[in-house]
């Protein structure tokens, strides 16, 4: 059963693959896919303004969906420390907004959610290969041909459902 949240009938989960340029999001209800999309702000050239605006857009999505649980991906080690800082700020905005609205949150380590979906991982597996596994997973299990950001958000939500014990009818091998 769920270690971080007791599941309940009608439970809505909103998951983000958050980034400063393009963020993916997905919604599941009762363990079933409902909808997904991306928030694309790559045209905003000022990174500070873009990060702030992305935070606002993600919080607007939370406000619109009104989920029981918001799941975000943990900030990963980046080659540029300023990127880590911006992602940390974005993560803080999401967590703060959810806390202010009494919405439960979970931060999912990328290796943990990928493990639940049986990804091939490790030091020899490149970032592009991990992204392709998400695209393949969504195509195989949901029949969608979406962008990598949208697919990663769906995959994070699928892994959340597996952890919650609400998803049992999809093939989880890649």
Coordinates of C-alpha atoms in Angstrom, one line a residue:
X1 CA 0.0 0.0 0.0
X2 CA 1.0 3.6 -0.2
X3 CA 3.9 4.7 1.9
X4 CA 3.5 8.4 1.5
X5 CA -0.2 8.8 1.1
X6 CA -3.2 6.5 1.7
X7 CA -5.0 6.2 -1.5
X8 CA -8.7 6.9 -1.7
X9 CA -11.6 6.7 -4.2
X10 CA -11.5 9.7 -6.6
X11 CA -7.9 10.5 -5.8
X12 CA -6.3 12.9 -8.3
X13 CA -2.6 13.1 -8.8
X14 CA -0.8 15.9 -10.7
X15 CA 2.8 15.2 -11.6
X16 CA 5.3 17.6 -13.1
X17 CA 8.5 17.1 -15.0
X18 CA 9.4 20.7 -14.1
X19 CA 12.1 22.7 -15.9
X20 CA 12.6 26.4 -16.6
X21 CA 12.0 26.3 -20.3
X22 CA 9.5 23.5 -20.9
X23 CA 7.6 21.6 -18.1
X24 CA 5.5 18.5 -18.6
X25 CA 2.5 17.7 -16.5
X26 CA 0.1 14.8 -16.2
X27 CA -3.1 14.1 -14.3
X28 CA -4.3 10.6 -13.2
X29 CA -7.6 9.9 -11.3
X30 CA -8.1 6.6 -9.5
X31 CA -4.9 5.3 -11.2
X32 CA -6.1 6.1 -14.7
X33 CA -4.6 8.6 -17.1
X34 CA -6.8 11.7 -17.5
X35 CA -4.8 14.3 -19.4
X36 CA -1.4 15.8 -19.9
X37 CA 0.4 18.7 -21.5
X38 CA 3.4 21.0 -21.5
X39 CA 4.0 24.6 -20.5
X40 CA 6.4 26.0 -23.0
X41 CA 8.2 29.3 -22.0
X42 CA 11.4 28.8 -24.0
X43 CA 10.8 32.1 -25.8
X44 CA 11.3 34.1 -22.6
X45 CA 15.0 34.9 -22.8
X46 CA 15.6 36.3 -19.3
X47 CA 16.2 33.2 -17.2
X48 CA 15.1 34.8 -14.0
X49 CA 11.9 36.0 -15.4
X50 CA 11.3 32.7 -17.2
X51 CA 11.9 30.7 -14.0
X52 CA 9.4 33.0 -12.1
X53 CA 6.8 32.7 -14.8
X54 CA 7.2 28.9 -15.0
X55 CA 6.6 28.7 -11.2
X56 CA 3.5 30.9 -11.6
X57 CA 2.2 28.7 -14.5
X58 CA 2.8 25.5 -12.6
X59 CA 1.0 26.9 -9.5
X60 CA -1.9 27.9 -11.8
X61 CA -2.1 24.3 -13.0
X62 CA -2.3 23.1 -9.4
X63 CA -5.0 25.6 -8.7
X64 CA -7.0 24.6 -11.8
X65 CA -6.6 20.8 -11.3
X66 CA -7.1 20.8 -7.5
X67 CA -5.2 17.5 -7.0
X68 CA -5.0 15.5 -3.8
X69 CA -1.3 14.9 -4.5
X70 CA 1.4 16.9 -6.4
X71 CA 4.4 14.9 -7.4
X72 CA 7.6 16.6 -8.7
X73 CA 10.9 15.2 -9.8
X74 CA 13.9 15.8 -7.5
X75 CA 16.4 18.3 -8.9
X76 CA 19.1 16.4 -10.6
X77 CA 22.8 17.1 -10.7
X78 CA 23.4 19.5 -13.5
X79 CA 26.6 20.5 -15.2
X80 CA 25.9 24.2 -14.4
X81 CA 25.3 25.2 -10.7
X82 CA 23.1 28.1 -11.8
X83 CA 20.7 25.6 -13.4
X84 CA 20.5 23.7 -10.1
X85 CA 19.7 26.9 -8.3
X86 CA 17.0 27.9 -10.7
X87 CA 15.5 24.4 -10.6
X88 CA 15.6 24.5 -6.8
X89 CA 13.8 27.8 -6.8
X90 CA 11.1 26.4 -9.1
X91 CA 10.8 23.4 -6.9
X92 CA 10.4 25.6 -3.8
X93 CA 7.6 27.6 -5.5
X94 CA 5.6 24.4 -6.2
X95 CA 6.1 23.0 -2.7
X96 CA 5.2 26.3 -1.1
X97 CA 2.1 26.7 -3.1
X98 CA 1.0 23.1 -2.4
X99 CA 1.7 23.6 1.3
X100 CA -0.3 26.8 1.4
X101 CA -3.3 25.0 -0.1
X102 CA -3.0 21.8 2.1
X103 CA -2.1 19.6 -0.9
X104 CA 0.1 16.7 -0.2
X105 CA 3.4 16.5 -2.1
X106 CA 6.0 13.9 -3.0
X107 CA 9.4 14.5 -4.5
X108 CA 10.4 11.5 -6.6
X109 CA 14.0 10.7 -7.3
X110 CA 14.5 10.1 -11.0
X111 CA 16.2 6.8 -10.4
X112 CA 13.4 5.7 -8.2
X113 CA 10.5 6.3 -10.5
X114 CA 12.5 4.9 -13.5
X115 CA 13.2 1.8 -11.5
X116 CA 9.5 1.3 -10.9
X117 CA 9.0 1.4 -14.6
X118 CA 11.9 -1.0 -15.3
X119 CA 14.1 1.4 -17.1
X120 CA 17.6 0.5 -18.1
X121 CA 19.7 2.9 -15.9
X122 CA 23.3 3.3 -14.8
X123 CA 26.4 5.3 -15.5
X124 CA 26.6 4.0 -19.1
X125 CA 23.0 5.0 -19.9
X126 CA 22.9 8.5 -21.4
X127 CA 20.3 11.2 -20.7
X128 CA 19.0 10.9 -24.3
X129 CA 18.4 7.1 -23.8
X130 CA 16.5 7.7 -20.6
X131 CA 14.3 10.3 -22.4
X132 CA 13.7 7.8 -25.2
X133 CA 12.7 5.1 -22.7
X134 CA 10.0 7.5 -21.5
X135 CA 8.7 8.2 -25.0
X136 CA 8.7 4.5 -25.7
X137 CA 6.9 3.7 -22.4
X138 CA 4.1 6.1 -23.1
X139 CA 3.7 5.0 -26.7
X140 CA 3.6 1.3 -25.6
X141 CA 1.4 1.6 -22.6
X142 CA -0.9 4.6 -23.4
X143 CA -0.7 4.8 -27.2
X144 CA 0.5 8.4 -27.3
X145 CA 3.3 10.0 -29.4
X146 CA 4.1 13.0 -27.2
X147 CA 7.2 15.1 -26.5
X148 CA 9.8 13.9 -24.0
X149 CA 8.7 16.5 -21.4
X150 CA 5.1 15.4 -21.5
X151 CA 6.1 11.7 -21.6
X152 CA 8.3 12.1 -18.5
X153 CA 5.4 13.7 -16.6
X154 CA 3.2 10.8 -17.6
X155 CA 5.8 8.3 -16.6
X156 CA 6.4 10.0 -13.2
X157 CA 2.6 9.7 -12.6
X158 CA 2.5 6.1 -13.8
X159 CA 5.3 5.3 -11.3
X160 CA 3.3 7.2 -8.6
X161 CA 0.3 5.0 -9.3
X162 CA 2.4 1.8 -9.1
X163 CA 3.8 3.0 -5.7
X164 CA 0.2 3.8 -4.5
X165 CA -1.0 0.5 -5.7
X166 CA -3.7 2.0 -7.9
X167 CA -2.4 1.0 -11.4
X168 CA -2.4 -2.7 -12.2
X169 CA -3.5 -3.0 -15.8
X170 CA -0.5 -1.8 -17.9
X171 CA 2.6 -3.7 -18.9
X172 CA 5.5 -2.1 -17.1
X173 CA 8.3 -3.6 -19.1
X174 CA 10.3 -1.7 -21.7

